[in-house]
Amino acid sequence: MGIVNVTPDSFSDGGQFLRPEAALEHGRALLADGADLLDLGAESTRPGFEPVSAEEEWARLSPVVGTLVGEGAVVSVDTTKAFVAKQALEAGATVINDVWGLQADPEMASVVADSDAVAVLMHNRHEVDAALDLRADWRRFFDRSLELAEGAGLARKRIVLDPGVGFGKTQAQNVEAVARLGELRSEYGLPVLLGVSRKSMFGHFLGRAASERLAGTLATNLYGAEQGAAILRVHDVREHVDALKMRQILKDVR
């Protein structure tokens, strides 16, 4: 999953692809590099982000979503707002990536359920708690998200879980979320998306700026793939495609 941030303030590439022409060019480049789908976001979710209205969020996305869908791309939209999700689905998006797991907007579950789209439900928290039992909190959060999905008629076969690396967690908990990804997948029997690309954990543990976090991201995503991650959400698509290809070549020799 290639990341296209149509935002002025994302932590890694804010402002680079805010213009529709730049976002389209970037999306096409990621597809050429081997992305299977694109995740378009128009509101940053970095710590301390500035919220935008649903209308502004969709105004940023609308010129990009329809064009990429028309060109044959599989498009995911990263939003917590039911209005934006509905507009995106009508424009041809087939995945809604909700960083609050259907829990931020009471209409979100119904909007996704009324389509044929896949929902990515991410674990999130309003506050960091160093004493948190992560697995227990996953269970609490995802049980609620799945309850909302079921109530709206959203089939489990259309649901993907995301452990929420970088959201409401200490750096130690971020590492734990990756290390226990396989447990999350096994407990719910659902595919898992892993999103660690260029995140602050690599600055914390490796002392690297956002532009210098590719090696840490690759290593972590390869580990996640070994744990059964079904989707890797990344900025650097070509490098991940190469790494995964070599991993498969080596595995096939066994």
Tab-separated table of N, CA, C and O in Angstrom, residues 79-90 93-96 98 102 105-119 148-149 151-154 158:
chain	number	residue	atom	x	y	z
A	79	THR	N	-9.522	8.108	6.369
A	79	THR	CA	-10.388	9.120	6.957
A	79	THR	C	-11.135	8.551	8.150
A	79	THR	O	-11.372	7.339	8.229
A	80	THR	N	-11.519	9.435	9.066
A	80	THR	CA	-12.368	9.048	10.193
A	80	THR	C	-13.784	9.589	10.024
A	80	THR	O	-14.630	9.378	10.894
A	81	LYS	N	-14.044	10.286	8.925
A	81	LYS	CA	-15.313	10.989	8.735
A	81	LYS	C	-16.213	10.238	7.747
A	81	LYS	O	-15.812	9.952	6.611
A	82	ALA	N	-17.454	9.976	8.167
A	82	ALA	CA	-18.392	9.248	7.321
A	82	ALA	C	-18.699	10.006	6.035
A	82	ALA	O	-18.845	9.400	4.970
A	83	PHE	N	-18.801	11.329	6.111
A	83	PHE	CA	-19.071	12.122	4.909
A	83	PHE	C	-17.985	11.915	3.861
A	83	PHE	O	-18.266	11.693	2.685
A	84	VAL	N	-16.734	11.991	4.298
A	84	VAL	CA	-15.615	11.820	3.363
A	84	VAL	C	-15.600	10.395	2.818
A	84	VAL	O	-15.398	10.180	1.619
A	85	ALA	N	-15.828	9.419	3.686
A	85	ALA	CA	-15.855	8.024	3.235
A	85	ALA	C	-16.937	7.815	2.181
A	85	ALA	O	-16.710	7.155	1.160
A	86	LYS	N	-18.121	8.376	2.406
A	86	LYS	CA	-19.228	8.206	1.457
A	86	LYS	C	-18.880	8.811	0.103
A	86	LYS	O	-19.116	8.203	-0.956
A	87	GLN	N	-18.336	10.012	0.127
A	87	GLN	CA	-17.949	10.653	-1.134
A	87	GLN	C	-16.885	9.839	-1.861
A	87	GLN	O	-16.931	9.655	-3.079
A	88	ALA	N	-15.910	9.342	-1.098
A	88	ALA	CA	-14.819	8.572	-1.694
A	88	ALA	C	-15.329	7.267	-2.302
A	88	ALA	O	-14.921	6.867	-3.392
A	89	LEU	N	-16.232	6.594	-1.595
A	89	LEU	CA	-16.784	5.337	-2.104
A	89	LEU	C	-17.595	5.580	-3.367
A	89	LEU	O	-17.531	4.797	-4.324
A	90	GLU	N	-18.359	6.664	-3.386
A	90	GLU	CA	-19.120	6.997	-4.598
A	90	GLU	C	-18.204	7.329	-5.766
A	90	GLU	O	-18.570	7.124	-6.933
A	93	ALA	N	-13.487	4.592	-4.626
A	93	ALA	CA	-12.573	3.988	-3.642
A	93	ALA	C	-13.151	2.662	-3.165
A	93	ALA	O	-14.373	2.491	-3.089
A	94	THR	N	-12.280	1.725	-2.853
A	94	THR	CA	-12.744	0.397	-2.433
A	94	THR	C	-12.237	-0.001	-1.043
A	94	THR	O	-12.524	-1.102	-0.584
A	95	VAL	N	-11.507	0.882	-0.383
A	95	VAL	CA	-11.034	0.643	0.985
A	95	VAL	C	-11.200	1.933	1.775
A	95	VAL	O	-10.862	3.020	1.278
A	96	ILE	N	-11.722	1.826	2.991
A	96	ILE	CA	-11.737	2.950	3.928
A	96	ILE	C	-10.830	2.583	5.091
A	96	ILE	O	-11.034	1.579	5.774
A	98	ASP	N	-9.679	3.646	8.554
A	98	ASP	CA	-10.143	4.489	9.658
A	98	ASP	C	-9.229	4.316	10.871
A	98	ASP	O	-9.225	3.263	11.512
A	102	LEU	N	-13.851	2.832	13.261
A	102	LEU	CA	-15.306	3.039	13.212
A	102	LEU	C	-15.862	3.721	14.456
A	102	LEU	O	-17.075	3.904	14.573
A	105	ASP	N	-16.836	8.362	14.274
A	105	ASP	CA	-18.043	8.896	13.645
A	105	ASP	C	-19.116	7.816	13.687
A	105	ASP	O	-18.938	6.733	13.123
A	106	PRO	N	-20.247	8.073	14.328
A	106	PRO	CA	-21.274	7.042	14.486
A	106	PRO	C	-21.883	6.563	13.177
A	106	PRO	O	-22.528	5.504	13.151
A	107	GLU	N	-21.670	7.301	12.092
A	107	GLU	CA	-22.224	6.907	10.796
A	107	GLU	C	-21.246	6.081	9.960
A	107	GLU	O	-21.626	5.542	8.923
A	108	MET	N	-19.993	5.998	10.400
A	108	MET	CA	-18.969	5.375	9.555
A	108	MET	C	-19.261	3.913	9.255
A	108	MET	O	-19.147	3.456	8.106
A	109	ALA	N	-19.637	3.135	10.255
A	109	ALA	CA	-19.868	1.707	10.039
A	109	ALA	C	-20.958	1.486	9.000
A	109	ALA	O	-20.824	0.634	8.109
A	110	SER	N	-22.029	2.259	9.070
A	110	SER	CA	-23.129	2.102	8.121
A	110	SER	C	-22.719	2.511	6.715
A	110	SER	O	-23.099	1.866	5.733
A	111	VAL	N	-21.942	3.579	6.608
A	111	VAL	CA	-21.489	4.025	5.286
A	111	VAL	C	-20.669	2.935	4.600
A	111	VAL	O	-20.879	2.626	3.419
A	112	VAL	N	-19.743	2.326	5.334
A	112	VAL	CA	-18.920	1.275	4.735
A	112	VAL	C	-19.760	0.031	4.472
A	112	VAL	O	-19.630	-0.609	3.425
A	113	ALA	N	-20.643	-0.295	5.402
A	113	ALA	CA	-21.474	-1.485	5.240
A	113	ALA	C	-22.365	-1.398	4.010
A	113	ALA	O	-22.651	-2.416	3.361
A	114	ASP	N	-22.800	-0.190	3.667
A	114	ASP	CA	-23.691	-0.005	2.520
A	114	ASP	C	-22.967	-0.077	1.186
A	114	ASP	O	-23.587	0.061	0.135
A	115	SER	N	-21.673	-0.270	1.219
A	115	SER	CA	-20.863	-0.399	0.007
A	115	SER	C	-20.300	-1.812	-0.053
A	115	SER	O	-20.654	-2.667	0.747
A	116	ASP	N	-19.419	-2.045	-1.021
A	116	ASP	CA	-18.694	-3.314	-1.086
A	116	ASP	C	-17.263	-3.149	-0.599
A	116	ASP	O	-16.405	-3.999	-0.854
A	117	ALA	N	-16.990	-2.063	0.092
A	117	ALA	CA	-15.622	-1.711	0.445
A	117	ALA	C	-15.085	-2.546	1.602
A	117	ALA	O	-15.828	-3.109	2.404
A	118	VAL	N	-13.776	-2.573	1.679
A	118	VAL	CA	-13.047	-3.149	2.812
A	118	VAL	C	-12.817	-2.042	3.834
A	118	VAL	O	-12.546	-0.886	3.468
A	119	ALA	N	-12.919	-2.382	5.113
A	119	ALA	CA	-12.640	-1.429	6.188
A	119	ALA	C	-11.369	-1.840	6.920
A	119	ALA	O	-11.253	-2.983	7.369
A	148	LEU	N	-19.550	-2.726	16.392
A	148	LEU	CA	-20.131	-1.682	15.542
A	148	LEU	C	-20.285	-2.170	14.103
A	148	LEU	O	-21.307	-1.909	13.454
A	149	ALA	N	-19.267	-2.875	13.619
A	149	ALA	CA	-19.336	-3.403	12.255
A	149	ALA	C	-20.486	-4.391	12.107
A	149	ALA	O	-21.271	-4.321	11.150
A	151	GLY	N	-23.169	-4.658	13.914
A	151	GLY	CA	-24.446	-3.975	14.053
A	151	GLY	C	-24.886	-3.267	12.792
A	151	GLY	O	-26.088	-3.126	12.521
A	152	ALA	N	-23.901	-2.818	12.001
A	152	ALA	CA	-24.213	-2.120	10.753
A	152	ALA	C	-24.351	-3.070	9.571
A	152	ALA	O	-24.721	-2.643	8.472
A	153	GLY	N	-24.031	-4.344	9.791
A	153	GLY	CA	-24.099	-5.309	8.700
A	153	GLY	C	-22.842	-5.383	7.858
A	153	GLY	O	-22.879	-5.863	6.724
A	154	LEU	N	-21.720	-4.943	8.420
A	154	LEU	CA	-20.436	-5.007	7.719
A	154	LEU	C	-19.801	-6.368	7.979
A	154	LEU	O	-19.426	-6.678	9.108
A	158	ARG	N	-14.784	-8.480	5.170
A	158	ARG	CA	-14.404	-7.189	4.590
A	158	ARG	C	-13.653	-6.322	5.589
A	158	ARG	O	-13.553	-5.105	5.416
